[in-house]
PDB file of C-alpha atoms and ligand atoms in Angstrom:
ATOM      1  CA  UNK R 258     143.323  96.140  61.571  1.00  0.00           C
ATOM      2  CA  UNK R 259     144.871  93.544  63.273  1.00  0.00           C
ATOM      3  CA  UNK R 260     144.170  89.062  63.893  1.00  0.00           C
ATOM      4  CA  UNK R 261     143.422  88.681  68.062  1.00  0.00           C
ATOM      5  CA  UNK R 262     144.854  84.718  68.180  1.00  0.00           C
ATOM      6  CA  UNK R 263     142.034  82.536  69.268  1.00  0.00           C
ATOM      7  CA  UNK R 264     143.135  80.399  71.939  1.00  0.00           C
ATOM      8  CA  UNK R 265     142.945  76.840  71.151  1.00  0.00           C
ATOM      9  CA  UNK R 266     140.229  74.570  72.328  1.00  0.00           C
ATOM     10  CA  UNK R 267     142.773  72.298  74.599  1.00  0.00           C
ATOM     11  CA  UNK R 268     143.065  75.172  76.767  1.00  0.00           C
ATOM     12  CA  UNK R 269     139.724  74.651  78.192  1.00  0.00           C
ATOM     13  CA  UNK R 270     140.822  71.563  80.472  1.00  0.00           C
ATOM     14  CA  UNK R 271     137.238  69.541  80.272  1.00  0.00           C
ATOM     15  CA  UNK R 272     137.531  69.996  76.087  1.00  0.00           C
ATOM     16  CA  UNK R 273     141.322  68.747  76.249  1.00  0.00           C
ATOM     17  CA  UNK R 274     140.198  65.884  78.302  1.00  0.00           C
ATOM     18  CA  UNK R 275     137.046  65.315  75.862  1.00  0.00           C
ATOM     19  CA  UNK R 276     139.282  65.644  72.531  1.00  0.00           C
ATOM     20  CA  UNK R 277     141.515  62.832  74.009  1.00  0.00           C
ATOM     21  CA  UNK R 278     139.414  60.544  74.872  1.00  0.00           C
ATOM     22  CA  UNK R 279     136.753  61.045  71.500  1.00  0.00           C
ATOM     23  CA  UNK R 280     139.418  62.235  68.880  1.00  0.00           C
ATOM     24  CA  UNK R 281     139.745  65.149  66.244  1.00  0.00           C
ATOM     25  CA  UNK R 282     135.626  64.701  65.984  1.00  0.00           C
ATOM     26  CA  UNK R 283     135.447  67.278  69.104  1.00  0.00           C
ATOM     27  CA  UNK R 284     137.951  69.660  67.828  1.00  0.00           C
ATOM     28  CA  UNK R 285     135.516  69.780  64.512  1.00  0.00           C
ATOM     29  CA  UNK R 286     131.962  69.981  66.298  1.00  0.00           C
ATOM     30  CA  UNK R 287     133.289  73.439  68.666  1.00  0.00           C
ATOM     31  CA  UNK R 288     133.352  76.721  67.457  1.00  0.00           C
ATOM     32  CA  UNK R 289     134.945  79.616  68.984  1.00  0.00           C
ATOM     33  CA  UNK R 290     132.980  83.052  70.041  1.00  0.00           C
ATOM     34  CA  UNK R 291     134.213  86.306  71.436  1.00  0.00           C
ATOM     35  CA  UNK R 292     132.085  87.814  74.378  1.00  0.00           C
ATOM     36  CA  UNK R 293     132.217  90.449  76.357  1.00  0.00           C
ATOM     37  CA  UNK R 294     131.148  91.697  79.846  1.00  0.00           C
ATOM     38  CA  UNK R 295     128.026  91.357  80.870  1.00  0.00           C
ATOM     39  CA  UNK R 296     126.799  89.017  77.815  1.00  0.00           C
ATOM     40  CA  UNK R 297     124.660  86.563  79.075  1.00  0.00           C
ATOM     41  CA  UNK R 298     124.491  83.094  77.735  1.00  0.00           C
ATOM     42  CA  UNK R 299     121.517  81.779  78.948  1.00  0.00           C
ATOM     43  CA  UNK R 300     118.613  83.161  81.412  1.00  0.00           C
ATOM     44  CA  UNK R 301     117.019  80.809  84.167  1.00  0.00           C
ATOM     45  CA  UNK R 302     114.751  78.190  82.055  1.00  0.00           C
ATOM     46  CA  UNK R 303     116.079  79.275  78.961  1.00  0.00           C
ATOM     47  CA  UNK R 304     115.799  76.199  76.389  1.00  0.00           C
ATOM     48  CA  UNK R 305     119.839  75.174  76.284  1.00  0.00           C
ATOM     49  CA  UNK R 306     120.565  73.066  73.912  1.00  0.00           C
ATOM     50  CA  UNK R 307     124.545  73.661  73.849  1.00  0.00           C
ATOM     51  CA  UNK R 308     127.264  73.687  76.413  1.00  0.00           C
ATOM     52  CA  UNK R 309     129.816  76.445  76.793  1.00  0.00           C
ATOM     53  CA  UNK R 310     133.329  75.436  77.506  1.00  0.00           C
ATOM     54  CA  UNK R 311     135.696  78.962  78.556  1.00  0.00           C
ATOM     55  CA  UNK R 312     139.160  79.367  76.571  1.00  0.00           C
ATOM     56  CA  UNK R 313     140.003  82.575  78.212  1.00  0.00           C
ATOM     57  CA  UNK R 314     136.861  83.984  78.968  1.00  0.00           C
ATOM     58  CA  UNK R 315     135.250  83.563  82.365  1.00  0.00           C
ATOM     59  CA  UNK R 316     131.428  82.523  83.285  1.00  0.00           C
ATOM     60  CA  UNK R 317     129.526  83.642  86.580  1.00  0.00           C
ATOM     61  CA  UNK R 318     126.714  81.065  87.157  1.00  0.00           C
ATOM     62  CA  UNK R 319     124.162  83.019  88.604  1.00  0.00           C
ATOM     63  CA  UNK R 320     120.922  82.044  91.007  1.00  0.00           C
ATOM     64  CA  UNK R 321     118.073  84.807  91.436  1.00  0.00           C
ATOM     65  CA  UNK R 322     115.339  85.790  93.861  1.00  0.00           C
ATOM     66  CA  UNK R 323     111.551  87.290  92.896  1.00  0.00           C
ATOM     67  CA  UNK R 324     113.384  90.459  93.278  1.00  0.00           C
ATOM     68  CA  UNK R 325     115.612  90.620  90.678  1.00  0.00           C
ATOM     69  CA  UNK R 326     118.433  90.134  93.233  1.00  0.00           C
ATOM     70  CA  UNK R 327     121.385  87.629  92.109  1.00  0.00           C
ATOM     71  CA  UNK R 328     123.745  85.810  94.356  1.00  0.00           C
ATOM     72  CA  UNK R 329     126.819  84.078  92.397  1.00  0.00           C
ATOM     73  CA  UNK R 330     127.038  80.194  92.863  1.00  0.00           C
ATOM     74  CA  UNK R 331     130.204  79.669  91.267  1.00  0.00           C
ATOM     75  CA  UNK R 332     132.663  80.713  88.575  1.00  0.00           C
ATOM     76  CA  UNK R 333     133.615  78.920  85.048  1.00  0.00           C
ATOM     77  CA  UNK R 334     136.653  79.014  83.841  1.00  0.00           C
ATOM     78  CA  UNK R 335     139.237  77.294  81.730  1.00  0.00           C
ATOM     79  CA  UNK R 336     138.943  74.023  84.116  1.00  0.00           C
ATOM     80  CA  UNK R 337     134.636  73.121  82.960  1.00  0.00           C
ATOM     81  CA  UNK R 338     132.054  74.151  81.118  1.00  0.00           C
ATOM     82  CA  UNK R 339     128.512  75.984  81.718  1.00  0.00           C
ATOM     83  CA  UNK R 340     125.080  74.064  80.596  1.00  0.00           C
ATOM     84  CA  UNK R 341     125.789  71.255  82.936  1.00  0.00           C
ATOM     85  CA  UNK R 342     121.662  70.502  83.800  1.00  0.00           C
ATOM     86  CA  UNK R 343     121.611  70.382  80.001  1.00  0.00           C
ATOM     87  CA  UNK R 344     124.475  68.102  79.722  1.00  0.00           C
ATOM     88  CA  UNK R 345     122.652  66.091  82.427  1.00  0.00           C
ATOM     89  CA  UNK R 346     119.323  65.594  80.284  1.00  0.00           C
ATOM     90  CA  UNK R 347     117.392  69.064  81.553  1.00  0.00           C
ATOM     91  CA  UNK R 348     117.382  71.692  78.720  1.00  0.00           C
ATOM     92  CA  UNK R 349     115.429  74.519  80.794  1.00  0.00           C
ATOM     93  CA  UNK R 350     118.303  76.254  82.607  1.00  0.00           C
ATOM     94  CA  UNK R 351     118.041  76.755  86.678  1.00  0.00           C
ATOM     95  CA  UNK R 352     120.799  79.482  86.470  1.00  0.00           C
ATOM     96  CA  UNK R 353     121.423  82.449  84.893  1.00  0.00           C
ATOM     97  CA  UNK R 354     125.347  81.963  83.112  1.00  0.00           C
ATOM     98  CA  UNK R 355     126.763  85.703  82.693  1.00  0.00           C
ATOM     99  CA  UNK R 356     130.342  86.094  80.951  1.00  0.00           C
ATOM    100  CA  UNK R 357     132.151  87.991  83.565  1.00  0.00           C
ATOM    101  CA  UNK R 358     135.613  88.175  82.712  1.00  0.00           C
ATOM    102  CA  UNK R 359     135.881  89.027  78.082  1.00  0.00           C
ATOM    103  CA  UNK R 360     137.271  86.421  75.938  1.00  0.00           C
ATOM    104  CA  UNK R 361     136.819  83.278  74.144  1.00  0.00           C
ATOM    105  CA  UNK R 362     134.596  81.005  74.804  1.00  0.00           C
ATOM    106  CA  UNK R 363     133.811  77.291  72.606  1.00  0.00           C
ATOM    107  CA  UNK R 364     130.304  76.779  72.401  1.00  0.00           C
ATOM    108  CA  UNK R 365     129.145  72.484  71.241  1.00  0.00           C
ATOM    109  CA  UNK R 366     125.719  71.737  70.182  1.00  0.00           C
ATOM    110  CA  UNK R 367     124.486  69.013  72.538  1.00  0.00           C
ATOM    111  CA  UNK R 368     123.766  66.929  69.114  1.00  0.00           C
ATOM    112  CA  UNK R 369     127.451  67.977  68.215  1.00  0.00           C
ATOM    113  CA  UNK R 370     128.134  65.968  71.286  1.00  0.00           C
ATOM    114  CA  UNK R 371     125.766  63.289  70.858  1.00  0.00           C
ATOM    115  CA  UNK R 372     127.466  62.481  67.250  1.00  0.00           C
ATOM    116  CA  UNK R 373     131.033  62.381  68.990  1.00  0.00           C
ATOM    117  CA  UNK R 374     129.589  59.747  71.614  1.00  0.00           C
ATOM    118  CA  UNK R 375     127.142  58.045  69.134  1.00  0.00           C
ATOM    119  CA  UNK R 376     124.542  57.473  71.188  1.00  0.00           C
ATOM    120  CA  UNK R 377     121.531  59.906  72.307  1.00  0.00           C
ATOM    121  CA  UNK R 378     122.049  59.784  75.966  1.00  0.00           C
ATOM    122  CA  UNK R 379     125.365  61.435  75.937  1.00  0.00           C
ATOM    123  CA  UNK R 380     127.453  60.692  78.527  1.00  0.00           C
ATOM    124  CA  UNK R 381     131.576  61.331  78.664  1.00  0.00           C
ATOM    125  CA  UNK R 382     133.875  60.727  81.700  1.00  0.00           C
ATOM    126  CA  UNK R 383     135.689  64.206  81.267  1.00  0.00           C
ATOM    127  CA  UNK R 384     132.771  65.945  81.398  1.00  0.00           C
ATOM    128  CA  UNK R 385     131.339  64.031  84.084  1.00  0.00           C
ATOM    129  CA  UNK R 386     134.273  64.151  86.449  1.00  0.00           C
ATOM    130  CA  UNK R 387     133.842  68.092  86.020  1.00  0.00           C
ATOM    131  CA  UNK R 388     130.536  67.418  86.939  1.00  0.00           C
ATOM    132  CA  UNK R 389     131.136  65.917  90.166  1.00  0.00           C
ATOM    133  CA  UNK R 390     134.154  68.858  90.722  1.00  0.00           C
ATOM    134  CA  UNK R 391     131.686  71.343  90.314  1.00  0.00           C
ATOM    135  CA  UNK R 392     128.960  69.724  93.000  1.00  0.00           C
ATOM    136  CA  UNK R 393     132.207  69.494  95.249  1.00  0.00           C
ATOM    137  CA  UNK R 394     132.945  73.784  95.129  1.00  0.00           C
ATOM    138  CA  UNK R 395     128.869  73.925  95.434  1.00  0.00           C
ATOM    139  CA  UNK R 396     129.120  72.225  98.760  1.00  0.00           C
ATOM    140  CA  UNK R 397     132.169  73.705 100.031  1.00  0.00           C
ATOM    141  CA  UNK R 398     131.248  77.194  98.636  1.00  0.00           C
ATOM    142  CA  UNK R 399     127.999  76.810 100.694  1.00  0.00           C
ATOM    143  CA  UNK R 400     129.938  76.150 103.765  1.00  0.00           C
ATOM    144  CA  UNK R 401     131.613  78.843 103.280  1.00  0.00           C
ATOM    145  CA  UNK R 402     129.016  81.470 103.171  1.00  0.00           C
ATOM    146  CA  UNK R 403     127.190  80.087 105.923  1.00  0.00           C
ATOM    147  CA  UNK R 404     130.621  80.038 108.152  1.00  0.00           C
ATOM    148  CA  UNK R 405     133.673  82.684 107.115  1.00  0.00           C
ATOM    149  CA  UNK R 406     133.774  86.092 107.271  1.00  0.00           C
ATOM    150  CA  UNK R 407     132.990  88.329 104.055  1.00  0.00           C
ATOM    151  CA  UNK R 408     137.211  89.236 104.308  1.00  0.00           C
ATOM    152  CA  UNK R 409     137.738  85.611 103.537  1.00  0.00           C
ATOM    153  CA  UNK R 410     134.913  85.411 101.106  1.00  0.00           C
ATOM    154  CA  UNK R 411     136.260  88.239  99.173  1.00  0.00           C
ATOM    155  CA  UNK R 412     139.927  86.488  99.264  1.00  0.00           C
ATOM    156  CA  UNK R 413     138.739  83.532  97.927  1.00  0.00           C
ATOM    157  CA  UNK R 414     136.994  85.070  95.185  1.00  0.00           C
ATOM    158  CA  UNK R 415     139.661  87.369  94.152  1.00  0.00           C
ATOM    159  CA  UNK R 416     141.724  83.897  94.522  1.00  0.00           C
ATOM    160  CA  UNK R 417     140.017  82.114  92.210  1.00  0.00           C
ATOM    161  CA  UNK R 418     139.163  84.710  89.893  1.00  0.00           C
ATOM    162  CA  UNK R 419     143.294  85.136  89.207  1.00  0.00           C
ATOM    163  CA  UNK R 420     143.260  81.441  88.943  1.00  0.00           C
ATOM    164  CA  UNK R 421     141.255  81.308  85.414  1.00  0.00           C
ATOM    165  CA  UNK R 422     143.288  84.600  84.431  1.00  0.00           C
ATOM    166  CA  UNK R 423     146.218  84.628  82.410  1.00  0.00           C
ATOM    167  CA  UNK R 424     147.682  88.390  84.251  1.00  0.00           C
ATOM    168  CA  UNK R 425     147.233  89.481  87.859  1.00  0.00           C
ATOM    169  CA  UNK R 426     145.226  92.646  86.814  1.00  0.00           C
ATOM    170  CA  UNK R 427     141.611  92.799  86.099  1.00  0.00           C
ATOM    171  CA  UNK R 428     137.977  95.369  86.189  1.00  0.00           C
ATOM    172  CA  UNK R 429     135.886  94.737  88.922  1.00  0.00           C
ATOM    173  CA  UNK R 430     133.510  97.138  90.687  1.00  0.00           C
ATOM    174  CA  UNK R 431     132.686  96.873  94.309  1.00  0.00           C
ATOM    175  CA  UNK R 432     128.918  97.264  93.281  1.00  0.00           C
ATOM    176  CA  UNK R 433     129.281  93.892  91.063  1.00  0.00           C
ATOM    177  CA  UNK R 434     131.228  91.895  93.600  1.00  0.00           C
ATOM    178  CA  UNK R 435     128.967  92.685  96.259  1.00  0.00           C
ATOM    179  CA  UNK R 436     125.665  91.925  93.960  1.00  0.00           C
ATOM    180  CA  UNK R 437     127.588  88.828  93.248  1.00  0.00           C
ATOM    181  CA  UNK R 438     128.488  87.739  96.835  1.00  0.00           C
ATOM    182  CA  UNK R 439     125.143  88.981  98.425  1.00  0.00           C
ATOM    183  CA  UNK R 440     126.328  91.519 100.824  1.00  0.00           C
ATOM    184  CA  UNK R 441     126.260  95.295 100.817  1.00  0.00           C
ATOM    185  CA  UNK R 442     128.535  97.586  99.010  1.00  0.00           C
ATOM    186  CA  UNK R 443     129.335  99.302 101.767  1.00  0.00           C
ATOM    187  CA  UNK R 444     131.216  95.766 102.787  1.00  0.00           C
ATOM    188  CA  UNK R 445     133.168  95.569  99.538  1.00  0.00           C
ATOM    189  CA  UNK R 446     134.433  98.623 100.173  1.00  0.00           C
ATOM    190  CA  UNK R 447     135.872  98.047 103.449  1.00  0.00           C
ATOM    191  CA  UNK R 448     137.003  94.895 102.500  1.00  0.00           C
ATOM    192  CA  UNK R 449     138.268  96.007  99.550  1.00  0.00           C
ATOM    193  CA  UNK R 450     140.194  99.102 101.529  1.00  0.00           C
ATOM    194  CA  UNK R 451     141.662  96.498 104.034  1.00  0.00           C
ATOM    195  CA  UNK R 452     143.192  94.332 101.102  1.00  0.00           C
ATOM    196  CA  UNK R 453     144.869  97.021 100.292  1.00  0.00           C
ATOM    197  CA  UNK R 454     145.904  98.262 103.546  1.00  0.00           C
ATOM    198  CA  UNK R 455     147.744  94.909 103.523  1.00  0.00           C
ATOM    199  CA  UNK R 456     149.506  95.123 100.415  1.00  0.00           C
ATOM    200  CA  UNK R 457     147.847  92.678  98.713  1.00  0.00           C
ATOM    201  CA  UNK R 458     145.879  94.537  95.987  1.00  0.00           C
ATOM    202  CA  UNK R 459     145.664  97.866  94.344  1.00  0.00           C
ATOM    203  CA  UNK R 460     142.311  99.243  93.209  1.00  0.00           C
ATOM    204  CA  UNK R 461     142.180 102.030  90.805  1.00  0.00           C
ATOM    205  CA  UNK R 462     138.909 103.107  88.203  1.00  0.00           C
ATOM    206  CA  UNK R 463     137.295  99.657  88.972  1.00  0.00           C
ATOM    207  CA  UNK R 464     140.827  98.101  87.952  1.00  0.00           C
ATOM    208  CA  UNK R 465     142.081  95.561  90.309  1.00  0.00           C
ATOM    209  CA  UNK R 466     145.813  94.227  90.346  1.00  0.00           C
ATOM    210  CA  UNK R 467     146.911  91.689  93.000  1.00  0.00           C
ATOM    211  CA  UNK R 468     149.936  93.036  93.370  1.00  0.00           C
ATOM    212  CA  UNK R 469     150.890  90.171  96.471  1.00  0.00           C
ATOM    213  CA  UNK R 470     149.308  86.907  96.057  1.00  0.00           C
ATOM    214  CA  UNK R 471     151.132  85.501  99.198  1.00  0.00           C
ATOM    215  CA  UNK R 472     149.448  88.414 101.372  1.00  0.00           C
ATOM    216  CA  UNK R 473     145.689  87.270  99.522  1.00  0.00           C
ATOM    217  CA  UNK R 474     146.214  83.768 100.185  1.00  0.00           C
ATOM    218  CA  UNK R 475     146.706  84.723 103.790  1.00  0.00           C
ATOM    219  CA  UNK R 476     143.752  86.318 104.259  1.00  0.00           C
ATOM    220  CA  UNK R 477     141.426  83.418 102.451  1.00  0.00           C
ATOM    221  CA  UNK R 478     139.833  80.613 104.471  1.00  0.00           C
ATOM    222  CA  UNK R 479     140.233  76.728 104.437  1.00  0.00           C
ATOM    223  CA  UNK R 480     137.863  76.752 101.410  1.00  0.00           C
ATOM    224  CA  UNK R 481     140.026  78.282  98.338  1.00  0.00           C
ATOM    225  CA  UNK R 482     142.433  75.363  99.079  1.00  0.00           C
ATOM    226  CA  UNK R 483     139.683  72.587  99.470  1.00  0.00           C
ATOM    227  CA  UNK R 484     138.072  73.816  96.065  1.00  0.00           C
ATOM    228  CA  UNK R 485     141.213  74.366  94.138  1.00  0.00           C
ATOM    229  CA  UNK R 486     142.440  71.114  94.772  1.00  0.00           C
ATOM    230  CA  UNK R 487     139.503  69.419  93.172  1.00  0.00           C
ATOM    231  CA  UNK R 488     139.357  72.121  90.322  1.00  0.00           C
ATOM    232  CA  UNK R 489     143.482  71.408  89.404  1.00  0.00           C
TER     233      UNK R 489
HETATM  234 ZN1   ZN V 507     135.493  79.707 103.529  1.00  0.00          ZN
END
């Protein structure tokens, strides 16, 4: 047997920024939980009643056709939170949230939250400025899908993946990404072969490693940059 460390709360950016400003009360009203890949945290209009702030883990927000098909709309990680309609008053959930990336993850009641603030409206300028960040990559994240080429799409997401990881290696199946992105496998593949044509990752038994970032971040559109400037 052996302890796994639990990463500390302040390394989720938007519960850093809401310990600061509202004290120790924060740090008492979170609890830490372990999930893994593919847990989901909440279905589309699922009652949520608390938001879900990544330490280490990472969150794929998720929109769905009739179908059953599901497009990604954007990634969670240690820079925001998931449950923001529910932070915004609307409890029934208009995405699915999936953990897509294993680790730790600090969950806060949204009456946990309404203590800290005292008031039952809760409103808090770090979570609102994530808020805003968040309908900023929506935008620009829209443009690109409408505009760049699935290469670039696939750069960016590999991009910003690596961005809420701690190593450069991680599991990821072409069947997933391209689910995730909308496009057929077929296209992940190619992708995925030309990436490494150029160096700049390695795929083995659904393990990626980005083994030159320089060589990825030449191959990404305007958009990583755009959206990682407003998420750091
Ligand atoms: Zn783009």
């Amino acid at each position: 047997m052996f302890a796994v460390a639990v990463p500390p709360p302040e390394r989720n950016r938007a519960l850093a920024a809401l310990v600061e400003a509202h004290g120790e009360q924060v740090r008492a009203s979170v609890q830490p939980v372990v999930f893994s890949y593919p847990d989901v945290l909440f279905e589309i209009d699922d009652h949520v009643d608390c938001l879900f702030f990544p330490a280490s883990a990472i969150i794929s927000l998720l929109a769905t056709g009739l179908d059953g098909r599901e497009v990604e709309v954007a990634m969670v990680g240690r820079e925001g939170f998931a449950g923001v309609a529910a932070y915004l008053g609307q409890p029934r959930s208009p995405l699915r949230a999936r953990v897509q990336h294993p680790g730790t993850i600090y969950s806060l009641q949204l009456t946990g939250l309404e203590r800290v603030l005292g008031s039952s409206a809760p409103c808090s300028a770090p979570l609102n400025s994530y808020v805003r960040q968040l309908i900023r990559t929506l935008a620009q994240a829209a443009y690109c899908r409408a505009v760049h080429t699935t290469d670039q799409q696939v750069a960016r997401w590999l991009l910003g993946y690596m961005d809420r990881l701690d190593g450069n290696s991680f599991y990821l199946t072409h069947e997933s990404l391209a689910r995730m992105l909308g496009v057929r496998r077929a296209t992940i593949t190619h992708t995925a072969l030309n990436l490494q044509s150029r160096g700049a990752i390695t795929y083995d038994h659904g393990r990626v490693t980005v083994t030159n970032r320089q060589e990825l971040e030449s191959a990404v559109c305007e958009c990583y940059e755009i959206i990682r400037r407003e998420e750091y």
